[in-house]
Tab-separated table of C-alpha atoms in Angstrom:
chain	number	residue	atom	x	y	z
A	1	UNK	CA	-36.897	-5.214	112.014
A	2	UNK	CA	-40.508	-6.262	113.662
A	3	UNK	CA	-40.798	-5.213	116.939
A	4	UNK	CA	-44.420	-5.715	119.069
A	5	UNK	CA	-44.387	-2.183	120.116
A	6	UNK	CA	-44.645	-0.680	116.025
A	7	UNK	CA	-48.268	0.524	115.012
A	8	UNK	CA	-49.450	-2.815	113.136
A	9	UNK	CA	-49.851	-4.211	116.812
A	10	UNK	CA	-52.079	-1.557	117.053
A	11	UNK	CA	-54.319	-3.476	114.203
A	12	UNK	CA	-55.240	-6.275	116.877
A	13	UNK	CA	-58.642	-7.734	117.201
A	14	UNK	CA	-59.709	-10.220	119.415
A	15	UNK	CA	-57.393	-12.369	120.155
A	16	UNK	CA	-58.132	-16.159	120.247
A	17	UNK	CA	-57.286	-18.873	122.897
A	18	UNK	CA	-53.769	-19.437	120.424
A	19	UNK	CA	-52.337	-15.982	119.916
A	20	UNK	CA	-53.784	-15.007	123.383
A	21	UNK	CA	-51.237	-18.012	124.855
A	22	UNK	CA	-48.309	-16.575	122.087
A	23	UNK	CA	-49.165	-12.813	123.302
A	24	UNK	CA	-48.574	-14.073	127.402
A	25	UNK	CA	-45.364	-16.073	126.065
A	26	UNK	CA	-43.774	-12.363	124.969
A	27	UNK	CA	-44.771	-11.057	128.296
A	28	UNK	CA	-43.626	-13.667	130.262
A	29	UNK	CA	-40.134	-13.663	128.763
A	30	UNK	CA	-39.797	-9.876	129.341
A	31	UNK	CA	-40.009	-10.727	133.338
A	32	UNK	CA	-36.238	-11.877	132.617
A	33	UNK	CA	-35.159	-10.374	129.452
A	34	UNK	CA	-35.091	-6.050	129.431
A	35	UNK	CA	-35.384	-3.873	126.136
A	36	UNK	CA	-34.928	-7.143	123.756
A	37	UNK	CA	-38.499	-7.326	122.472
A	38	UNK	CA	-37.290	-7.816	118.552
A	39	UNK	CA	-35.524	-10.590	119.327
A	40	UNK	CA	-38.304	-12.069	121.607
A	41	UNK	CA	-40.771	-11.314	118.846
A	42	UNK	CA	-38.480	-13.316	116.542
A	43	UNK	CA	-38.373	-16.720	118.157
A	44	UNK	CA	-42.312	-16.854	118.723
A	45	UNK	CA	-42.406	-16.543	115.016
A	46	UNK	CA	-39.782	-19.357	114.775
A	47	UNK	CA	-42.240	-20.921	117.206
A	48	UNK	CA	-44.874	-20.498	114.604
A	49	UNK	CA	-42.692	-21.360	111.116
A	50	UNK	CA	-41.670	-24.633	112.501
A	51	UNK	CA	-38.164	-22.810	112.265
A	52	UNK	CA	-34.756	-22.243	113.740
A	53	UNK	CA	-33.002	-19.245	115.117
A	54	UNK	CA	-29.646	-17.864	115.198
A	55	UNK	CA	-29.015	-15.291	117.782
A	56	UNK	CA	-25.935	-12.893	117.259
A	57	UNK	CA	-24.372	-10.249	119.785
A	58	UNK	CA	-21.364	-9.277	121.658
A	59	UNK	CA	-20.635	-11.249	125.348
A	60	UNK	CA	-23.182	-10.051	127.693
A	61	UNK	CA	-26.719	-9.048	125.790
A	62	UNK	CA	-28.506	-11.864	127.268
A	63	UNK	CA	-28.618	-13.998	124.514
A	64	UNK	CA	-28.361	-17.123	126.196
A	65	UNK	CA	-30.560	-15.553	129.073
A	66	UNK	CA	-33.371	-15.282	126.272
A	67	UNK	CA	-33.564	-18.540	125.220
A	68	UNK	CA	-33.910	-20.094	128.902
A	69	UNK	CA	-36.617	-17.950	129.405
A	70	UNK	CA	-38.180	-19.163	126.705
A	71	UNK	CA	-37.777	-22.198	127.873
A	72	UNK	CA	-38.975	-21.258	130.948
A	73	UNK	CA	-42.227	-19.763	129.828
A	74	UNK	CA	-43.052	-23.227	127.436
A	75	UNK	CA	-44.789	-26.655	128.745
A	76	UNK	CA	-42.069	-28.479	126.937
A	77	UNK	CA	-38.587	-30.480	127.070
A	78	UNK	CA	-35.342	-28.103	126.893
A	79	UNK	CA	-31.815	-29.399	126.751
A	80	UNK	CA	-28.310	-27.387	126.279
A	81	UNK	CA	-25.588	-27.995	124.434
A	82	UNK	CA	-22.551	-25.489	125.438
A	83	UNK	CA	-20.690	-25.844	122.362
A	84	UNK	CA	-16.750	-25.806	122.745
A	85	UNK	CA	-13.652	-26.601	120.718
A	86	UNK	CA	-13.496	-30.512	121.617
A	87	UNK	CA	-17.417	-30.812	121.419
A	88	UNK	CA	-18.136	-34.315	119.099
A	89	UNK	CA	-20.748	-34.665	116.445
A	90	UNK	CA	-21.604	-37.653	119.102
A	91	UNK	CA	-22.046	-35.813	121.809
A	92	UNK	CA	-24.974	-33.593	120.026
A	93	UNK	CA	-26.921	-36.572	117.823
A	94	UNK	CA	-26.270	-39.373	120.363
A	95	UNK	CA	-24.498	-42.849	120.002
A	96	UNK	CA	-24.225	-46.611	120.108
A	97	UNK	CA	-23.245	-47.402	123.515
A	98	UNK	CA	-22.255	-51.196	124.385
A	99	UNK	CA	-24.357	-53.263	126.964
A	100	UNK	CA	-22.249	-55.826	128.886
A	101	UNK	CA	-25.559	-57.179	130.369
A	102	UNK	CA	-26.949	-57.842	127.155
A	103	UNK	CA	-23.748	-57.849	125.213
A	104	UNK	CA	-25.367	-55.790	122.530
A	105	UNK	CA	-25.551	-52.196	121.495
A	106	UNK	CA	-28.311	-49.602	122.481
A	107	UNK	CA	-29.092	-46.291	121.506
A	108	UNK	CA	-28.130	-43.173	123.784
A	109	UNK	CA	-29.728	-40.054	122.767
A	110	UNK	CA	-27.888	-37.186	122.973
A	111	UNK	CA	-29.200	-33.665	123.688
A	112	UNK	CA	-30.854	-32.791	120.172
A	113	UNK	CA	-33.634	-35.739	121.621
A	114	UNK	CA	-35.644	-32.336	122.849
A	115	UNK	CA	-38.409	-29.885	121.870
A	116	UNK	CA	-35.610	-27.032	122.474
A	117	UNK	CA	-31.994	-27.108	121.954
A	118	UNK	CA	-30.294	-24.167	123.118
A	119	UNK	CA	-26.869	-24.984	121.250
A	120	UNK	CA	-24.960	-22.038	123.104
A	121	UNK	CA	-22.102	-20.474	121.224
A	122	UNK	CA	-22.411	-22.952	118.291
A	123	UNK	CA	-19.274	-20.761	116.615
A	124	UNK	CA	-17.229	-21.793	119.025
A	125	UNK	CA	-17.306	-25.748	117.878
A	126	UNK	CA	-15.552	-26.713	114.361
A	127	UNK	CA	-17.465	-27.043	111.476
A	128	UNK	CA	-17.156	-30.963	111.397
A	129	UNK	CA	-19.785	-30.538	114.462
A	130	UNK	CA	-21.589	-27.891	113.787
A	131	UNK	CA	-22.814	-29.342	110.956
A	132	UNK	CA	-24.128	-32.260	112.995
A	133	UNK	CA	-27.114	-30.466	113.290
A	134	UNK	CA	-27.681	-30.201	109.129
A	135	UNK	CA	-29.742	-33.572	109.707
A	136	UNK	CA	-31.417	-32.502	112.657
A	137	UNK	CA	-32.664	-29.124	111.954
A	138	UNK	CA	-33.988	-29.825	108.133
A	139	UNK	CA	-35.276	-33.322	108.372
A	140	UNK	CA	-36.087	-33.441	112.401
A	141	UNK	CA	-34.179	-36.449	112.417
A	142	UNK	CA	-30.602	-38.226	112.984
A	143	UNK	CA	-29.236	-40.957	111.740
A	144	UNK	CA	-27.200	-43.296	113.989
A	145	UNK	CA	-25.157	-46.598	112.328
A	146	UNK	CA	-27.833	-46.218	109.228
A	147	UNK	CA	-30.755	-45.774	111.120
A	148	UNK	CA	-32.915	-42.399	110.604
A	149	UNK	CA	-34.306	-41.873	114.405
A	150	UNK	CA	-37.020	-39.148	114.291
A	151	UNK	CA	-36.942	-35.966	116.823
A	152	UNK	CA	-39.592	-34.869	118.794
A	153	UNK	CA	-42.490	-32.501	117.838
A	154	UNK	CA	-42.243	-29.468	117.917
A	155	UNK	CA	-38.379	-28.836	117.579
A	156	UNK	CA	-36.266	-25.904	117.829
A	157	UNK	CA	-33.031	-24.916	117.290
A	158	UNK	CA	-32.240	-21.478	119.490
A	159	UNK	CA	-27.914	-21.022	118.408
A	160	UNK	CA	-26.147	-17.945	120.001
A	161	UNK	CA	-22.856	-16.505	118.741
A	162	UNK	CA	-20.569	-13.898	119.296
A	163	UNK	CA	-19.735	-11.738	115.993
A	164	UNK	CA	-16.972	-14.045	113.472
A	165	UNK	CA	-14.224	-11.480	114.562
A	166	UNK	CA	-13.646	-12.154	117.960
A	167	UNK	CA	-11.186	-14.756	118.325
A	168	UNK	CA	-11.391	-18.754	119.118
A	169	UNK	CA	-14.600	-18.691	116.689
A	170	UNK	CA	-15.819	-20.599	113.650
A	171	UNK	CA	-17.770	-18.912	110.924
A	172	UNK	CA	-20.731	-21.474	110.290
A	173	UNK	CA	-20.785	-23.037	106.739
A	174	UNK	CA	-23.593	-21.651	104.428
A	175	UNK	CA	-24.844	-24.717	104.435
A	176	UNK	CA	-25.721	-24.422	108.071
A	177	UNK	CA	-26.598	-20.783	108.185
A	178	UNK	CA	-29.193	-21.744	105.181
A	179	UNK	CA	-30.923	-23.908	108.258
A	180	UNK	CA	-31.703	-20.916	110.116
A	181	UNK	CA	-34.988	-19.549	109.178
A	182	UNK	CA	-33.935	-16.428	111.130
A	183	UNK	CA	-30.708	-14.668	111.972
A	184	UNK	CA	-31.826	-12.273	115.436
A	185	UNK	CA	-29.187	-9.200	115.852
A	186	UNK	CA	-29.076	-8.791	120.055
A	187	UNK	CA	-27.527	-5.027	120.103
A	188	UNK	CA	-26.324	-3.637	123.296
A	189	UNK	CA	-29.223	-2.219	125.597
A	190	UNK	CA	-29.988	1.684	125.416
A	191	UNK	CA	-29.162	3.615	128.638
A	192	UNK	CA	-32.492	3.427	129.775
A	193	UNK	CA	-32.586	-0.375	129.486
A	194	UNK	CA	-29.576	-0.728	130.970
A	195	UNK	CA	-30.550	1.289	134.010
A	196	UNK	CA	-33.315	-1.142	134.478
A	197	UNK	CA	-31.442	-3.882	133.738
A	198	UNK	CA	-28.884	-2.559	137.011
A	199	UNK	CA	-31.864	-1.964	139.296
A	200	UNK	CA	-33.526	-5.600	138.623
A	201	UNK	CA	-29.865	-6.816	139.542
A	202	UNK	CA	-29.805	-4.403	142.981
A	203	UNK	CA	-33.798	-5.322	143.736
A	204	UNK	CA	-32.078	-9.604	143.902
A	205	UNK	CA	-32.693	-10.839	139.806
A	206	UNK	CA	-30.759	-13.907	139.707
A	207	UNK	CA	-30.783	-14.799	135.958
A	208	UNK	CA	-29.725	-18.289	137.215
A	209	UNK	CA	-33.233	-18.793	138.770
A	210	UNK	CA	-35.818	-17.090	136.748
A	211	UNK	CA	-38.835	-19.219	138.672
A	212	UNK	CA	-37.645	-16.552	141.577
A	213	UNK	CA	-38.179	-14.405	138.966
A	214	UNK	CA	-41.708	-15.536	138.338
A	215	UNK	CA	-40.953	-16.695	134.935
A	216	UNK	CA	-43.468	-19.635	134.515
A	217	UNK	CA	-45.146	-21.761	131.607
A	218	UNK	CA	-47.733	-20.082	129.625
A	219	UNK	CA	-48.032	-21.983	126.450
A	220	UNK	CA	-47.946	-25.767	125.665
A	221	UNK	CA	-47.345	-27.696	122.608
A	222	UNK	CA	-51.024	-27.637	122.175
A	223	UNK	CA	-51.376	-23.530	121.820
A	224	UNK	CA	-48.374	-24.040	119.573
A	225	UNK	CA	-49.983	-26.539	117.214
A	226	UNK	CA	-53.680	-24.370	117.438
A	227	UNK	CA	-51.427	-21.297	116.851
A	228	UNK	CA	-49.441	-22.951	113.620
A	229	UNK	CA	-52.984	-23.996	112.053
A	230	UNK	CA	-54.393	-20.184	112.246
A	231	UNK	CA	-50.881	-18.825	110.405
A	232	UNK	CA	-51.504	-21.391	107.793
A	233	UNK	CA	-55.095	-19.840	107.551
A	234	UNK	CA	-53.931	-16.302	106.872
A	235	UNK	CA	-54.263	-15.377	103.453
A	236	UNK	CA	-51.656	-14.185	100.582
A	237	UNK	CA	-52.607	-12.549	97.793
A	238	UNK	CA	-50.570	-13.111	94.442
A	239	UNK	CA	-49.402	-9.504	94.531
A	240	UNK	CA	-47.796	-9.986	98.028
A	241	UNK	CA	-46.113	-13.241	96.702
A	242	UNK	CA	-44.939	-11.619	93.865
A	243	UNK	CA	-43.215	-9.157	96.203
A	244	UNK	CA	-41.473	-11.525	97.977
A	245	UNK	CA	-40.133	-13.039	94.623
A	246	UNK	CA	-39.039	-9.892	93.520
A	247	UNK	CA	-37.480	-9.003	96.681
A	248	UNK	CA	-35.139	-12.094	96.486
A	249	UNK	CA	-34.548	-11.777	92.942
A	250	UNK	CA	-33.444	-8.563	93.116
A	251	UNK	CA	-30.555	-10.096	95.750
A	252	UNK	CA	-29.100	-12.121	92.745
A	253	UNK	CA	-28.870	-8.935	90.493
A	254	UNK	CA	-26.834	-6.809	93.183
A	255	UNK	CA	-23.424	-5.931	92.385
A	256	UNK	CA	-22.500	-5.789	95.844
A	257	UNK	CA	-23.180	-9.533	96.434
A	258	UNK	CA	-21.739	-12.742	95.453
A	259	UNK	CA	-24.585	-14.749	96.239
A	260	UNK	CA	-28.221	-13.550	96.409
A	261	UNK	CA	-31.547	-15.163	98.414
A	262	UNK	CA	-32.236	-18.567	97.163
A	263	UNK	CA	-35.583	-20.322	96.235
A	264	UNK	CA	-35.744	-22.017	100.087
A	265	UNK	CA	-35.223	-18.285	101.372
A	266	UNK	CA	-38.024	-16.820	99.173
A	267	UNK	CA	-40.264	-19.308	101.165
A	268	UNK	CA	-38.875	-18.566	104.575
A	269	UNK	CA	-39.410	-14.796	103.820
A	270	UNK	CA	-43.298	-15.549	102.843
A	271	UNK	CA	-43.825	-17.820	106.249
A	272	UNK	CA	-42.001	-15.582	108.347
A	273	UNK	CA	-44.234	-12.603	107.202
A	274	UNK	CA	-47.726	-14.908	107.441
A	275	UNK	CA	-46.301	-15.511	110.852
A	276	UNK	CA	-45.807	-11.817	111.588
A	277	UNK	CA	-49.567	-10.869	110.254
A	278	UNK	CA	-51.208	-13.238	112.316
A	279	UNK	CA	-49.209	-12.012	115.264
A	280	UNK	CA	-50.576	-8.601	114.809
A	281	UNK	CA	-53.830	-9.552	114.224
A	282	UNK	CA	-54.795	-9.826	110.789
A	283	UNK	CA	-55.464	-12.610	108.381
A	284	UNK	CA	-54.087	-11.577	105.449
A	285	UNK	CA	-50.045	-10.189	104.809
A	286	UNK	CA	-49.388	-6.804	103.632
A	287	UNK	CA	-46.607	-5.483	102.130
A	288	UNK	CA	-45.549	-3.605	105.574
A	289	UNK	CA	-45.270	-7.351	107.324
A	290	UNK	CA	-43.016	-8.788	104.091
A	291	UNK	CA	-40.725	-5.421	104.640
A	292	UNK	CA	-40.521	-6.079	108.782
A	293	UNK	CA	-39.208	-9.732	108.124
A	294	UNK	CA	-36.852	-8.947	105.379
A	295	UNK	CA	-34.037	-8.376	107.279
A	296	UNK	CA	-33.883	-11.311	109.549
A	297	UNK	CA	-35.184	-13.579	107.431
A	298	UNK	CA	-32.605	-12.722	104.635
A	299	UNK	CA	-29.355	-11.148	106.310
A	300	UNK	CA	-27.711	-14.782	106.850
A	301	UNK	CA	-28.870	-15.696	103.258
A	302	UNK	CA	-26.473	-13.380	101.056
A	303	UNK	CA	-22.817	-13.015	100.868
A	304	UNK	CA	-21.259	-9.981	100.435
A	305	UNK	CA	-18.962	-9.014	97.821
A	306	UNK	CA	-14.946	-8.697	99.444
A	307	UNK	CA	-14.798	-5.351	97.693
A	308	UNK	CA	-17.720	-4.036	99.412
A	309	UNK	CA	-17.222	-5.429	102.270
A	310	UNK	CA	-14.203	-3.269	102.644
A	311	UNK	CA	-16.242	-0.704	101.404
A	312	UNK	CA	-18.103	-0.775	105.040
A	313	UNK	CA	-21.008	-2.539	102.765
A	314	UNK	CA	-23.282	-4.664	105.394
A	315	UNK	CA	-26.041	-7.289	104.157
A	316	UNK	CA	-28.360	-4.805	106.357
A	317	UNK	CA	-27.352	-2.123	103.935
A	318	UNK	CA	-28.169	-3.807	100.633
A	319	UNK	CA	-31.421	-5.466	102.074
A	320	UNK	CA	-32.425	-2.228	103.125
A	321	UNK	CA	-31.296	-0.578	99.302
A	322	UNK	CA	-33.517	-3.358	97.433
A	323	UNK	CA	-36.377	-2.885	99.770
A	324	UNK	CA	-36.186	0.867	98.949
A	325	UNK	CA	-36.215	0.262	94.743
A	326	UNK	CA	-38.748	-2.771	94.591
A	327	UNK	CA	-42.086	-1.160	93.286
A	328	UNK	CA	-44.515	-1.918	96.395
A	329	UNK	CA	-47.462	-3.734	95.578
A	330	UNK	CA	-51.296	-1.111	96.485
């Protein structure tokens, strides 16, 4: 898994205006978040893919915590959906609402009308609304009473979960999970980070009010945009694409999986890890940045065989076993 603090950071040059505005974000959202810098690394490359994120951990790793200071430390429109049991597709996509005045009907937007939608515990809604976000999240529109409404630019799905076996929870359709460009592990803090976690709280940190805890905007939709056009500059040679293909192929051939990396996830992997170079400094993607994305870019994009799953077989596990046996690309 990527994480800013590995030696390829080490690789940075000077930084322009965009990835100097990207680099603050990350340090801005570690005034709230402790010990978590994976994750945080994952949504600015979300940020950057024009993607969406899926953030999975027990109750109580800051999950939800991360993505508000996200929000926090971005010039744009946020809006939260807590997802629940008797949520609507409605109450996500927006509806015709009746006018008396007029006597006609109007169009009421519903949350998903933002640049970011935290849709908090999205496992915890059936799957009739969950997938009310299909539209949104791979066409960046919905479509009200037969007529397509665009979203705004940029837009960005940030969904938190708990783990499928904790109970009053939906597992999310493949369909859905394919949506994702990125599926972000939050583990439990090590005893170091939890200390400081425990002395922010006993120094006054109210994660309810992170502009007390100076949390404030450094990047606009602007850096964003800049930042998006450099990625797409970074190069790719045919050996590193190869790689990628023969990553995901390799997926399909395991006996320990039922379904292996599609086409769509083939591309995700090669953005994510263009996104990832850039972020480190270089213009060009090396077989090290391919190997740091693999895991979150592909995790959500297999399904694992029932036998080895009671085996103790993970997707982590096979990922990691295929990254192991595919030649590397000098």
């Amino acid at each position: 898994m990527m994480d800013p603090t590995t030696d390829n950071a080490g690789q940075t040059g000077a930084p322009g205006t965009a990835r100097t505005a990207l680099e603050a974000l990350r340090a801005e959202i570690a005034k709230a978040v402790v010990g978590q810098d994976a994750a945080v690394t994952g949504l600015v490359v979300a940020l950057l893919c024009r993607g969406h994120v899926l953030l999975e951990g027990v109750p109580g790793v800051a999950k939800t915590l991360l993505v508000r200071a996200l929000a926090a430390s971005l010039e744009l429109d946020t809006k939260r959906v807590q997802f629940t049991p008797d949520l609507m597709p409605s109450d996500v996509t927006g509806s015709l609402v009746y006018d008396a005045r007029t006597a006609e009907f109007s169009f009421q937007p519903g949350p998903a009308f933002t640049n970011l939608l935290l849709a908090d515990e999205i496992n915890r809604t059936p799957p009739k609304t969950q997938s009310s976000l299909l539209e949104a999240m791979e066409e960046r529109q919905v479509t009200v009473d037969g007529t397509p409404r665009p979203l705004p630019e940029p837009f960005l799905v940030a969904a938190t979960q708990n783990p499928v076996e904790y109970e009053g929870t939906y597992p999310l359709p493949e369909a859905q999970l394919d949506r994702f460009l990125l599926k972000l592990t939050v583990p439990l803090p090590s005893r170091q980070d939890e200390i400081d976690v425990l002395t922010r709280h006993a120094a006054g940190f109210d994660p309810r009010d992170l502009h007390a805890a100076g949390v404030r905007p450094v990047a606009n939709a602007a850096d964003l945009e800049a930042a998006r056009v450099e990625v797409a500059k970074t190069t790719v040679h045919p050996e590193i694409t190869a790689y990628v293909v023969d990553i995901c192929r390799a997926t399909r051939e395991s006996p320990s999986l039922t379904l292996g990396v599609s086409p769509r996830g083939a591309t995700a992997l090669l953005s994510t890890s263009r996104a990832w170079a850039w972020l480190t400094g270089r213009d060009y993607v090396t077989p090290d940045d391919v190997k740091a994305l693999a895991l979150p870019t592909l995790r959500h994009r297999v399904q694992l065989r029932p036998e080895a799953e009671m085996e103790g077989v993970t997707a982590d596990s096979v990922i990691n076993a295929i990254l192991a046996h595919v030649p590397v690309p000098r």
